[in-house]
Coordinates of C-alpha atoms in Angstrom, one line a residue:
X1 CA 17.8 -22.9 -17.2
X2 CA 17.3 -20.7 -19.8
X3 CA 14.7 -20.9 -22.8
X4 CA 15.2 -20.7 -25.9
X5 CA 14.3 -17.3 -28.0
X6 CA 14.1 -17.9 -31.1
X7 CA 10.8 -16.0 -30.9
X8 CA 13.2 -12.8 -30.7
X9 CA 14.7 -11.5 -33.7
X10 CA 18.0 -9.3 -34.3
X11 CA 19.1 -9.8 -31.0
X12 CA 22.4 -8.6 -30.5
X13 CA 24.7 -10.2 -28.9
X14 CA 25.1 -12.3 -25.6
X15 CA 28.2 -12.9 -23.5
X16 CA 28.6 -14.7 -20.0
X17 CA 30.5 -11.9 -17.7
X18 CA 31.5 -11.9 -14.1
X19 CA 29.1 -9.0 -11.7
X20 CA 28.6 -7.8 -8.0
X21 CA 31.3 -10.1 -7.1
X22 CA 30.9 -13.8 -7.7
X23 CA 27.8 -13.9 -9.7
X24 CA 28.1 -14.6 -13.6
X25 CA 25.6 -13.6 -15.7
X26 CA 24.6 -13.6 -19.5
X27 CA 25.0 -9.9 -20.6
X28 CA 24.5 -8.1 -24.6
X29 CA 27.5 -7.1 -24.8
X30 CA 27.1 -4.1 -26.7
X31 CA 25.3 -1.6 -24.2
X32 CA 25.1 1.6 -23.0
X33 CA 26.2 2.3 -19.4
X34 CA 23.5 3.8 -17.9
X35 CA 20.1 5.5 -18.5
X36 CA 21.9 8.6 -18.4
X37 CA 24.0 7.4 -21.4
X38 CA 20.3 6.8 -23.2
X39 CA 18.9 9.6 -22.8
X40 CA 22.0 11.6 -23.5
X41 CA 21.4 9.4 -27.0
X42 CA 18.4 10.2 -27.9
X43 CA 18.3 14.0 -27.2
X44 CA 21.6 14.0 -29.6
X45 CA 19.8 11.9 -32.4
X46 CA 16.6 13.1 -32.0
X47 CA 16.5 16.9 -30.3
X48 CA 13.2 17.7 -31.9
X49 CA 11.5 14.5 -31.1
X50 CA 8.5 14.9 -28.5
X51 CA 9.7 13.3 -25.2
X52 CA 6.8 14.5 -22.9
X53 CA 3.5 15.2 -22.9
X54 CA 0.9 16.5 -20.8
X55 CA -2.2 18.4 -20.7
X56 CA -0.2 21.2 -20.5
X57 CA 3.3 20.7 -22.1
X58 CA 4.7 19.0 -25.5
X59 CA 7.9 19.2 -24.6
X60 CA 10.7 17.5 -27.3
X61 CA 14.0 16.3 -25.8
X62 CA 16.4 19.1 -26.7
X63 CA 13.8 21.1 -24.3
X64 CA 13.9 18.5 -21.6
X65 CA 17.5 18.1 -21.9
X66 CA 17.6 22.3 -21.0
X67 CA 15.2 21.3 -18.0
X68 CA 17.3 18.2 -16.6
X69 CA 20.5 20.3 -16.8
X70 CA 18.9 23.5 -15.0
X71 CA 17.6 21.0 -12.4
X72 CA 20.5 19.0 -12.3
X73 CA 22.3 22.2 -11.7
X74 CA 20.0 23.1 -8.4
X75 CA 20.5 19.9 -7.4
X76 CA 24.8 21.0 -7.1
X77 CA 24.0 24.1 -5.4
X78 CA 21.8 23.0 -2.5
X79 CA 24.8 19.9 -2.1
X80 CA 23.6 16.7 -3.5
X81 CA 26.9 14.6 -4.3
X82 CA 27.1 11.1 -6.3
X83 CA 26.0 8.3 -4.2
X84 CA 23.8 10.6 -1.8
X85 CA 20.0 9.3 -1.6
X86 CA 17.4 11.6 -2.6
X87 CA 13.6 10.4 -2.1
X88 CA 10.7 11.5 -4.4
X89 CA 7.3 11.7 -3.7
X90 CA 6.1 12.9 -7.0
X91 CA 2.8 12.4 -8.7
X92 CA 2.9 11.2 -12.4
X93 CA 3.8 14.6 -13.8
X94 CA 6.2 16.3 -15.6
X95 CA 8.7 17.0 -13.2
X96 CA 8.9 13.6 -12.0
X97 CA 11.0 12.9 -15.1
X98 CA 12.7 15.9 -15.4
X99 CA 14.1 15.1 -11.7
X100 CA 15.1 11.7 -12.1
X101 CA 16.9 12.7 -15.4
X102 CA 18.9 15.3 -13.1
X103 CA 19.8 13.0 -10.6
X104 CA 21.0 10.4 -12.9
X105 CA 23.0 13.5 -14.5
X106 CA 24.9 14.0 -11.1
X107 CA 25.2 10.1 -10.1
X108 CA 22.9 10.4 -7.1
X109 CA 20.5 7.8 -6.1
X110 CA 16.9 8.3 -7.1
X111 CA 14.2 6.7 -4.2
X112 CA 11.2 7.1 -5.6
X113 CA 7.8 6.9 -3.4
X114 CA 4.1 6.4 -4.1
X115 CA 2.4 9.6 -3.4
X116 CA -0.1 7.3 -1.5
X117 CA 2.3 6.5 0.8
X118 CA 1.8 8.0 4.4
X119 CA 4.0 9.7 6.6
X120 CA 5.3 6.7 9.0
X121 CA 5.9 5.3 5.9
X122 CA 7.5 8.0 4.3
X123 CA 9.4 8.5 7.8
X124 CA 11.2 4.7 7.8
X125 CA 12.2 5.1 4.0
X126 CA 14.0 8.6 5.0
X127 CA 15.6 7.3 7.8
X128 CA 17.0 3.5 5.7
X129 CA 18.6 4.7 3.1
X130 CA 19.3 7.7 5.3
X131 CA 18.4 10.5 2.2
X132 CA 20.3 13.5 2.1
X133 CA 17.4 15.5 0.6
X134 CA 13.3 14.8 0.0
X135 CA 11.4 16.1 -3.2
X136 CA 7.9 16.2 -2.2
X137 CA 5.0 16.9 -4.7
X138 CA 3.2 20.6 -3.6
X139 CA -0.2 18.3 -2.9
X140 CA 1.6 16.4 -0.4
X141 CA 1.8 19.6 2.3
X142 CA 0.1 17.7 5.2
X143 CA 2.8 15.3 4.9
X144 CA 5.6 16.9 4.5
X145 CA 5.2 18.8 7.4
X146 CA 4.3 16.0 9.4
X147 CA 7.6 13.9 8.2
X148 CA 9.5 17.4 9.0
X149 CA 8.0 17.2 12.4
X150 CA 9.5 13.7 13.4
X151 CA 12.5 14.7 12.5
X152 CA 12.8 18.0 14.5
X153 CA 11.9 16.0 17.0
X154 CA 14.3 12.7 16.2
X155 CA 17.0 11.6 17.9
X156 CA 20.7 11.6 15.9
X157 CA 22.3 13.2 13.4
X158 CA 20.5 12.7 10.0
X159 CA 18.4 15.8 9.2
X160 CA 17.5 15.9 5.5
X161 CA 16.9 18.7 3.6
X162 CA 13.3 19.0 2.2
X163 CA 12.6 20.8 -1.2
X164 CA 8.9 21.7 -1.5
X165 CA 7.5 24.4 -2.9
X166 CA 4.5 25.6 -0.7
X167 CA 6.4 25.5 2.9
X168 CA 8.2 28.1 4.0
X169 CA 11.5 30.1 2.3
X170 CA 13.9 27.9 3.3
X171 CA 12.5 25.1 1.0
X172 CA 13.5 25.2 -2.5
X173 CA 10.6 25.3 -5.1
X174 CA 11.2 22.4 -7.9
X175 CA 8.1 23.3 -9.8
X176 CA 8.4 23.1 -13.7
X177 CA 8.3 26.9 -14.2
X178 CA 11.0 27.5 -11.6
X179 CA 13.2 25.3 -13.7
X180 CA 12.7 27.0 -16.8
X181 CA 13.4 30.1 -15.0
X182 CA 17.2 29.2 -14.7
X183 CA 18.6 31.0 -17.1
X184 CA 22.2 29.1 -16.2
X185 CA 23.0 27.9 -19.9
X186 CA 26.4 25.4 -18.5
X187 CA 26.3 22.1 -19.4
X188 CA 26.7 19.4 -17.7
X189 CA 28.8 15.6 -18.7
X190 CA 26.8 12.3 -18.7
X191 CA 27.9 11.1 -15.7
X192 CA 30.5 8.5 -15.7
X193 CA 29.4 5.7 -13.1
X194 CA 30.3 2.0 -12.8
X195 CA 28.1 0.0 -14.7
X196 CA 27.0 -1.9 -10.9
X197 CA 26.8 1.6 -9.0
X198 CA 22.8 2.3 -7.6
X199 CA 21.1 3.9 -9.7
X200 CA 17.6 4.0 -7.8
X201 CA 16.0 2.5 -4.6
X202 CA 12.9 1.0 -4.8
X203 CA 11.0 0.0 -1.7
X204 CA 9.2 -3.6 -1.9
X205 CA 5.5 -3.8 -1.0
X206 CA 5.9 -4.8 2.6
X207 CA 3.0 -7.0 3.2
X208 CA 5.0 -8.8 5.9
X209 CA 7.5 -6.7 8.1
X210 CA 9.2 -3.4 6.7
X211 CA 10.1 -2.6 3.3
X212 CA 13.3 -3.7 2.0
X213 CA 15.2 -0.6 -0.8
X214 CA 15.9 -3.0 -3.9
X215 CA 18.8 -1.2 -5.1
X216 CA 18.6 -1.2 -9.1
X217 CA 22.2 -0.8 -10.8
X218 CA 22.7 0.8 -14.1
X219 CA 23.6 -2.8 -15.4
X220 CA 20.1 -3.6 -13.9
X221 CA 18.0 -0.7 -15.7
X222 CA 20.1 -1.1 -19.4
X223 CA 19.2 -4.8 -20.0
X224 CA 15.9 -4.4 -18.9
X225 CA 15.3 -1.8 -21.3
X226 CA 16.7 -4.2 -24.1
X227 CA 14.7 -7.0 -22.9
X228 CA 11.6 -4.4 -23.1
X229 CA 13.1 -3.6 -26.6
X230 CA 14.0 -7.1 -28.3
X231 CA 11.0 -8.7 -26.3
X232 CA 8.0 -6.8 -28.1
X233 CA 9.7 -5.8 -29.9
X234 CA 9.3 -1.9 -29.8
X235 CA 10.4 -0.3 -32.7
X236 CA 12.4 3.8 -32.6
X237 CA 10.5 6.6 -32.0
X238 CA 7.5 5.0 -30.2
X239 CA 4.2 6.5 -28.5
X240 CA 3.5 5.5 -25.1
X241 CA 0.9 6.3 -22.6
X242 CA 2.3 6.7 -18.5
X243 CA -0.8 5.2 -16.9
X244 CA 0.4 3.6 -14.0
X245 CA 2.5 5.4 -11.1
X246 CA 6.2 6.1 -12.0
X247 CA 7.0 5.5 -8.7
X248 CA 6.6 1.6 -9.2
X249 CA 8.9 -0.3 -11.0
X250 CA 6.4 -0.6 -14.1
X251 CA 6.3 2.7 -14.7
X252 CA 10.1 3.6 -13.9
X253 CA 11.5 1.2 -16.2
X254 CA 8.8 -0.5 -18.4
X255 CA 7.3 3.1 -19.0
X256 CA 9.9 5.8 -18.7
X257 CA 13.2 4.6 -19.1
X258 CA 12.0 2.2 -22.0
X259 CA 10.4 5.4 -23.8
X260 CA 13.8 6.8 -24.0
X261 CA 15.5 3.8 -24.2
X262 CA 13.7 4.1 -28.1
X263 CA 14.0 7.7 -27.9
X264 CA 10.0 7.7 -28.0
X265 CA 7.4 9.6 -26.3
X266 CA 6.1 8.9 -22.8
X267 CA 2.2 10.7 -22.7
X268 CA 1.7 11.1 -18.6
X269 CA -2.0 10.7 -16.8
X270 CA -1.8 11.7 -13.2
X271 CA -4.3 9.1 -12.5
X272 CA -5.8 6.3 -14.5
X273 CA -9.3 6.5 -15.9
X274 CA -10.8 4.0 -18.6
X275 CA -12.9 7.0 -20.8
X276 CA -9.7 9.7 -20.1
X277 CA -7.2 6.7 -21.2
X278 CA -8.9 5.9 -24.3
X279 CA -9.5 9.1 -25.4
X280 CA -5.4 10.2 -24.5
X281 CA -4.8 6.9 -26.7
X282 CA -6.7 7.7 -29.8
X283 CA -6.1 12.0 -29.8
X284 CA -2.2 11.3 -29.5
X285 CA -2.2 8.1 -31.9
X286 CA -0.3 5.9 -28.7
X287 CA 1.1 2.7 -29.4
X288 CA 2.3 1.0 -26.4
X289 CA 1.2 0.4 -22.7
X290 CA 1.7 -1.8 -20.1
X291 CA -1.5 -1.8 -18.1
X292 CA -2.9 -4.4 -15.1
X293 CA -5.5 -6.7 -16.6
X294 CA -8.3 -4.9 -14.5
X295 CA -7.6 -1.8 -16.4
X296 CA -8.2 -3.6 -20.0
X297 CA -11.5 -4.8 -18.7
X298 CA -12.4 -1.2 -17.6
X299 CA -11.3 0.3 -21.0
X300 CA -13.8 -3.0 -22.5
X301 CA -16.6 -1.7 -20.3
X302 CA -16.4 2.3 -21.3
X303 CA -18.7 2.8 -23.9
X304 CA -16.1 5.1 -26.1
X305 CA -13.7 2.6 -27.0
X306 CA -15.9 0.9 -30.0
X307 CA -16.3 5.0 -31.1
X308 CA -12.7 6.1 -31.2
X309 CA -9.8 5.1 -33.8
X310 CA -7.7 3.1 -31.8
X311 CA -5.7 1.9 -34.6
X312 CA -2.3 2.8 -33.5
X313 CA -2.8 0.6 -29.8
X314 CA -0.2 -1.3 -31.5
X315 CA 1.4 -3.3 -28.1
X316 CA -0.4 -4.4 -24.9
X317 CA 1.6 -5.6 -22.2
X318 CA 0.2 -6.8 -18.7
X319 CA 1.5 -8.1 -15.5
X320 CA 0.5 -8.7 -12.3
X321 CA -2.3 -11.1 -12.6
X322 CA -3.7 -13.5 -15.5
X323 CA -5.5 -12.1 -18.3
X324 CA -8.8 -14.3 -18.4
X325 CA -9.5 -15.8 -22.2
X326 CA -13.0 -13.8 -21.9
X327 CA -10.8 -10.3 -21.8
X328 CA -8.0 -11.7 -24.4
X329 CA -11.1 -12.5 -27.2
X330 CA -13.2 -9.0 -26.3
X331 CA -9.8 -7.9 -27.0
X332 CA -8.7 -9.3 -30.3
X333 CA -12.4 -8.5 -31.8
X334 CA -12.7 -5.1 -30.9
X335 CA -9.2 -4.0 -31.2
X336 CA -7.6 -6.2 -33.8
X337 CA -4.5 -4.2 -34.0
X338 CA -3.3 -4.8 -30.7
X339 CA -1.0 -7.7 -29.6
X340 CA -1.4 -8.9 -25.9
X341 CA 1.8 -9.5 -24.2
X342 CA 2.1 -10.7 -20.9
X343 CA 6.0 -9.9 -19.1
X344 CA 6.5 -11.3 -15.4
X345 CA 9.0 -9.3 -13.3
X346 CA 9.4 -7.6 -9.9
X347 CA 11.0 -5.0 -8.2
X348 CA 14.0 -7.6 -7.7
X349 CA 14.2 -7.7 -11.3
X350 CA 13.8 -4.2 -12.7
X351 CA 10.8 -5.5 -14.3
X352 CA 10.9 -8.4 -16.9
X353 CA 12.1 -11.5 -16.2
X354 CA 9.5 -13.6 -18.8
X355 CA 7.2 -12.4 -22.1
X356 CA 4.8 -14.2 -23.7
X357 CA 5.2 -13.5 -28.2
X358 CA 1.8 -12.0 -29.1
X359 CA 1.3 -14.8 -31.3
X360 CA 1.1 -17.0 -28.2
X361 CA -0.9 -15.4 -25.8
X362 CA -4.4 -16.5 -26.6
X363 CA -3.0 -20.3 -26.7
X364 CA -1.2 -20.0 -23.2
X365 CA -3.7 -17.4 -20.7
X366 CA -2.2 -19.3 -18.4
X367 CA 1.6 -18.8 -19.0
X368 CA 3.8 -15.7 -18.4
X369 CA 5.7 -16.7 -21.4
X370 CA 9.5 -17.3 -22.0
X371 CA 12.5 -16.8 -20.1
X372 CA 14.4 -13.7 -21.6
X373 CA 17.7 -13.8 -23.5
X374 CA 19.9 -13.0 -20.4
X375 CA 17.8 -14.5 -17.7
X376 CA 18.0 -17.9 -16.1
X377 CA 15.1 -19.5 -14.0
X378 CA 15.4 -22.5 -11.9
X379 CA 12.7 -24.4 -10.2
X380 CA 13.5 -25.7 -6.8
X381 CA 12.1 -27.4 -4.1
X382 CA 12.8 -26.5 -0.4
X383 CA 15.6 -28.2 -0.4
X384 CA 17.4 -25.9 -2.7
X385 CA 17.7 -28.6 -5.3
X386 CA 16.2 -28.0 -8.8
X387 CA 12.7 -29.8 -10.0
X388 CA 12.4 -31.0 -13.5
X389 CA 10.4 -29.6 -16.2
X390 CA 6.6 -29.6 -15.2
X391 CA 6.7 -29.6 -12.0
X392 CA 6.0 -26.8 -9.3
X393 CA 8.3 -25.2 -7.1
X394 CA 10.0 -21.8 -5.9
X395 CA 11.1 -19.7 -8.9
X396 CA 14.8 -18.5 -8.5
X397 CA 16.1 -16.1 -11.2
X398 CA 19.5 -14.5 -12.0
X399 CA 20.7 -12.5 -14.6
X400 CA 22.1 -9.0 -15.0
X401 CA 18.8 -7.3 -14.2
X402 CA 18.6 -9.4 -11.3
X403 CA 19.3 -6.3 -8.4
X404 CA 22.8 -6.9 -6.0
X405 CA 20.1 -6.7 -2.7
X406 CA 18.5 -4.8 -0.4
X407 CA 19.9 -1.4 1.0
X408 CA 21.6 -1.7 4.0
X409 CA 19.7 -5.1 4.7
X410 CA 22.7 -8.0 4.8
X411 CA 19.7 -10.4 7.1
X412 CA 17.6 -10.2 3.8
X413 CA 20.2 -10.2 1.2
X414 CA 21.8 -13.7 2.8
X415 CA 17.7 -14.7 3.2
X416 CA 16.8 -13.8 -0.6
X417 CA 19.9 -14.6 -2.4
X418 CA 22.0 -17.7 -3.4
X419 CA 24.7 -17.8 -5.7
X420 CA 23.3 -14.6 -7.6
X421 CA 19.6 -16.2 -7.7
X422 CA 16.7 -14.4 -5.9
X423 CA 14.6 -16.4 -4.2
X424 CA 11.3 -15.2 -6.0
X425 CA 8.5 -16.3 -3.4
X426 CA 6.6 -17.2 -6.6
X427 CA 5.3 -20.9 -7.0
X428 CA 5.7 -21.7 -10.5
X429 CA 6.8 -24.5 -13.0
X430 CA 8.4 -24.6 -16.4
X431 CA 7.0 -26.8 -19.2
X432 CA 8.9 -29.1 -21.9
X433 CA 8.2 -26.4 -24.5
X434 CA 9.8 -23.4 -22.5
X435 CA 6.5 -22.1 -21.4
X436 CA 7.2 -20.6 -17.9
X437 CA 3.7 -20.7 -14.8
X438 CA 3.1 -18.6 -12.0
X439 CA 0.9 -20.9 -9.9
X440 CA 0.5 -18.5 -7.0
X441 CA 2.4 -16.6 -3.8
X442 CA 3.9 -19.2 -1.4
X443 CA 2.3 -17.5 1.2
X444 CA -1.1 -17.4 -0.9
X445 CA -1.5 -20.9 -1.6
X446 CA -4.6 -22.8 0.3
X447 CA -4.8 -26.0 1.5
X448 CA -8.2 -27.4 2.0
X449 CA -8.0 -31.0 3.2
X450 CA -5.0 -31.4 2.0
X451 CA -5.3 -30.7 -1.6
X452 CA -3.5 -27.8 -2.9
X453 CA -5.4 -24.7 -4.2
X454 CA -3.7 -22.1 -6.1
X455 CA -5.0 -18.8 -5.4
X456 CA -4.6 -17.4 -9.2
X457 CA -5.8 -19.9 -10.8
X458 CA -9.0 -19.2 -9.0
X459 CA -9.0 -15.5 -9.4
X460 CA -8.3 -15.9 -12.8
X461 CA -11.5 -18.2 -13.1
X462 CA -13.3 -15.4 -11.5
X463 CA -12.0 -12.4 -13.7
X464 CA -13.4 -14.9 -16.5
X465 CA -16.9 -14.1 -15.7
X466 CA -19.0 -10.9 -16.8
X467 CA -18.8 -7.5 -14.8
X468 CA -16.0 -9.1 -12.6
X469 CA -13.2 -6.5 -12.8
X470 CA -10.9 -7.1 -9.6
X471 CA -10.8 -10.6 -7.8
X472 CA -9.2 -11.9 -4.8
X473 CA -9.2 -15.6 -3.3
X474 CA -8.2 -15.8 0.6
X475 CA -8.3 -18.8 3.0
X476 CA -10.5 -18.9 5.4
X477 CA -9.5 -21.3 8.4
X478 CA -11.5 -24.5 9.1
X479 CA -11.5 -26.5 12.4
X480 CA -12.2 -29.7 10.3
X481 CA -10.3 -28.9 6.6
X482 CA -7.7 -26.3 7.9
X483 CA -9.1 -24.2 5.1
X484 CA -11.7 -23.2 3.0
X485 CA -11.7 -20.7 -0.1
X486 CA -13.3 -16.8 0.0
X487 CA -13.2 -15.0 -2.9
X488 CA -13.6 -11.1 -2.9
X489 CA -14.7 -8.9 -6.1
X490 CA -14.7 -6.0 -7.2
X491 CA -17.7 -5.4 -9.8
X492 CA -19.1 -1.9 -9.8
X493 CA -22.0 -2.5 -12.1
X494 CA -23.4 -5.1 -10.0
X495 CA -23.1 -3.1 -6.7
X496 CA -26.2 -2.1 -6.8
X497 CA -28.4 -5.2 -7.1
X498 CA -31.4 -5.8 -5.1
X499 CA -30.6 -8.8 -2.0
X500 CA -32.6 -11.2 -4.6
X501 CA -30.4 -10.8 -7.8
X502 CA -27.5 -10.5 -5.3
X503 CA -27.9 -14.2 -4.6
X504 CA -28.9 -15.1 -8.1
X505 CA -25.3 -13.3 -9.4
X506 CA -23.9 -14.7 -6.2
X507 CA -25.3 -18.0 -7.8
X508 CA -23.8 -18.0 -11.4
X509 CA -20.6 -16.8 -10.9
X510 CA -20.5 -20.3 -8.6
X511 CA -22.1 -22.0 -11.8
X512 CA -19.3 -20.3 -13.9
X513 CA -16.5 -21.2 -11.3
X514 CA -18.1 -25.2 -11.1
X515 CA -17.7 -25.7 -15.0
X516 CA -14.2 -24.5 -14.9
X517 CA -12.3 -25.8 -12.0
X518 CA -12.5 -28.8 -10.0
X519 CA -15.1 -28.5 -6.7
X520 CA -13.0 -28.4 -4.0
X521 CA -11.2 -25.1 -5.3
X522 CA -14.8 -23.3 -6.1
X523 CA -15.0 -20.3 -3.9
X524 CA -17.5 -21.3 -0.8
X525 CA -18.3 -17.6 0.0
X526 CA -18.5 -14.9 -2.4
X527 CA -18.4 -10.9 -1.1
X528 CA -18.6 -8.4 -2.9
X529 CA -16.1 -5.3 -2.1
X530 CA -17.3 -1.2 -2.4
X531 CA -14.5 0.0 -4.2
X532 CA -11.2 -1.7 -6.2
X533 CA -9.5 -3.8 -4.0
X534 CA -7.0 -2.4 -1.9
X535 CA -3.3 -2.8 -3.2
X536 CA -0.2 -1.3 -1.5
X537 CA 2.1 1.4 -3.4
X538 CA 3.9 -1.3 -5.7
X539 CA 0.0 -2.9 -6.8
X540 CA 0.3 -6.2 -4.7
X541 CA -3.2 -7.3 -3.4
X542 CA -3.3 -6.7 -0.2
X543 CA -4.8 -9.8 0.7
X544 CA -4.3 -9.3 4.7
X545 CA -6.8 -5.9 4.6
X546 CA -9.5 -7.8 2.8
X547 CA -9.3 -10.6 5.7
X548 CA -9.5 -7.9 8.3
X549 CA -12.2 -6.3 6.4
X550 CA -14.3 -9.9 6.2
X551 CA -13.8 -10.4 10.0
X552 CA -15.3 -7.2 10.7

């Protein structure tokens, strides 16, 4: 089904067209073609606009156009083709961008890696999409040369060619300044590719089994843009802060590609501080983020935000997890400017599949909004039939940003898809007013005595109460219930109570839990963790290191 929109305004419009073979899909039919094609836009309308910052470079996109084209131009030289794979594991900098630009430029096939990924890790995503060439961020030596090892000593054919510039000579050096060294001046065409051509593989979190390369299209990455645009709506020529990894499909595609989808300004961290955000935010007058509620409620607990002009914080989007009602109000009072706008997505579905209007947020914590204009989302039971409005099921979802499947993968693509939907794994209903509910993982959900606990709700519950920054609810088996409920937080100001106030916090946030959910879903045990909680490169809770870590 698809919900209605009449919370979005000019949108342009919308036509049913036929895609990756049988599927049919809503579609704006006016469009660009491809990232490529927008950026290519927006360096012709707007050369002098500032398209990157960093603490070291303001750079405006007739400058970053010069760098994509040098790079783009190395990329030729050293053989890349259209259609070969080229993995990058590249720290939120700079050159990050200027190397995806280049690869779009030449129709190759961007894989972009967390730079916390490992090098077995690193290894397998070489070796699946089999990568003709690896970029690898100068930091990551140690790695490098231990994925280099495997291969020298692999079995077969596929040897790719590794460009990093602290190994030795016969590695090509991709650093910023080498780039602006090329003095080649030639330019190169926006590259012509087919609308359902790869345009980047992303690699799912892999909590269970390997990681599967979601293979984003061009048609994929262009209507999520204009979802991102008509959904917030974000207006030309916007400021936006990079806080999250661009390796993950927030920062790709909600962060990077939307910023020049508006011809805007993308302002990169390397890494994600509350006191370094807010200061970035007010000193370059941002407007627009998409942040993790956890990070909010960090930037709420630094003690510079109430001391800096923050006035231009204009949009807020989250994802990921609930934003408690505690952390929407601290919100609206001390930053009044800022709207709240929760967008539900995944890997699967180059970001936004749902957004919650501002104007709805604070009414519906509990909802990840509206369907978007070119999205359908059907409820259905494990039967594969559909549910009707308000009750729970699996979420399927189609629609042009909906990927084709999984690279080289035909087992999960006939597991995961049906008829164009994706089979989500999320449990979630859809109300009479439109108003679509993530109730938790399938996988996630408890049952203790036969009554059905969903895991977010109770996190959510938890976030809710003072100092709690990062919560976590796992089962815990039961000989007599089959399950009980843990929870697992991550508060650093309380870390370092006495064993008598432990209990007494231990205590109240029980209290706080019993007044706002029914007994049998209040958390039995309560631990507190050292650190955040871990997540793997995409930001998914790892849920099955935290039981490993309680067992211990």
């Amino acid at each position: 089904m698809r919900s209605p929109s009449q919370h979005l305004t000019d949108l342009p419009a919308i036509r049913a067209e036929a895609h990756f073979g049988d599927r049919v899909v809503n579609c704006f039919s006016v469009r660009e073609r491809s990232l490529d094609h927008l950026f290519e836009r927006a360096c012709v309308l707007h050369p002098h606009r500032e398209a990157l910052i960093d603490q070291a470079h303001r750079i405006s996109y007739q400058h970053l156009r010069r760098l994509v084209m040098r790079a783009a131009r190395q990329l030729l030289r050293i053989g890349i083709e259209p259609g070969d794979r080229v993995v990058m594991q590249i720290a939120n900098r700079i050159e990050f961008v200027v190397l995806m630009l280049a690869l779009q430029r030449i129709a190759a096939i961007a894989v972009p890696v967390s730079i916390r990924e490992q090098a077995p890790g690193l290894f397998y995503i070489i070796n699946q999409c089999s990568a003709k060439a690896v970029l690898i961020d100068e930091s990551l030596a140690d790695i490098t040369l231990s994925v280099r090892g495997q291969f020298a000593h692999a079995d077969g054919p596929h040897k790719p060619l590794f460009l990093h510039s602290l190994l030795d000579d016969a590695c090509s050096a991709f650093r910023l300044q080498d780039i602006t060294h090329d003095s080649d001046e030639i330019d190169l065409p926006v590259a012509e590719v087919q609308e359902e051509s790869c345009a980047f593989i992303l690699y799912t979190s892999g909590t269970t089994g390997r990681p599967k390369g979601a293979m984003l299209s061009h048609l994929n990455v262009v209507h999520s843009v204009m979802h991102f645009q008509y959904g917030m709506p974000l207006r030309d020529g916007l400021r936006s802060i990079l806080a999250v990894p661009a390796s993950h499909v927030t920062g790709l595609i909600a962060n990077i590609a939307t910023v020049i989808g508006c011809a805007g300004t993308s302002i990169i961290m390397s890494q994600f501080k509350a006191a370094d955000y807010l200061q970035l935010a007010a000193r370059e007058r941002a407007e627009y983020t998409i942040l993790v509620p956890a990070m909010y409620k960090l930037c709420l607990m630094d003690g510079s935000l109430d001391r800096l002009d923050l006035s231009h914080w204009r949009i807020g989007g989250f994802g990921g997890a609930p934003m408690p009602v505690s952390t929407i109000d601290e919100l609206s009072r001390r930053l009044p400017n800022l709207q709240l706008m929760n967008a539900y997505g995944s890997t699967e579905t180059c970001s936004p599949t749902t957004m919650m209007p501002a104007v709805h947020t604070r009414d519906h914590p509990d909802s990840v909004g509206f369907v978007l204009p070119c999205a359908e989302v059907c409820v259905m039971n494990e039967k594969g039939q559909e549910l009707p409005r308000g009750e729970s099921g699996e979420l399927w979802i189609r629609g042009p940003m909906v990927i084709a499947g999984y690279w080289d993968n035909p087992e999960a693509n006939a597991s995961h898809f049906t008829a164009g939907f994706w089979h989500s794994g999320d449990l979630g209903s859809i109300d009479e007013a439109g108003f679509v509910y993530i109730h938790d993982r399938l996988k996630d959900m408890i049952n203790r005595g036969g009554y059905k606990i969903f895991s977010v709700e109770v996190e959510n519950c938890l976030m809710g109460f003072r100092d709690v920054v990062e919560a976590a609810v796992i089962a815990r088996p039961c000989p007599v219930l089959g399950e009980r409920v843990d929870a697992v937080i991550y508060a650093p100001d309380l870390q370092s109570l006495d064993p008598q106030a432990h209990q007494a916090t231990v205590a109240a946030i029980r209290e706080h839990c019993k007044t706002h959910l029914a007994d049998y879903k209040v958390p039995e045990s309560i631990h507190f963790y050292p650190q955040a909680l871990p997540r793997n490169a995409n930001g998914k809770l790892l849920k099955r290191e935290l039981k490993l870590a309680l067992k211990s």
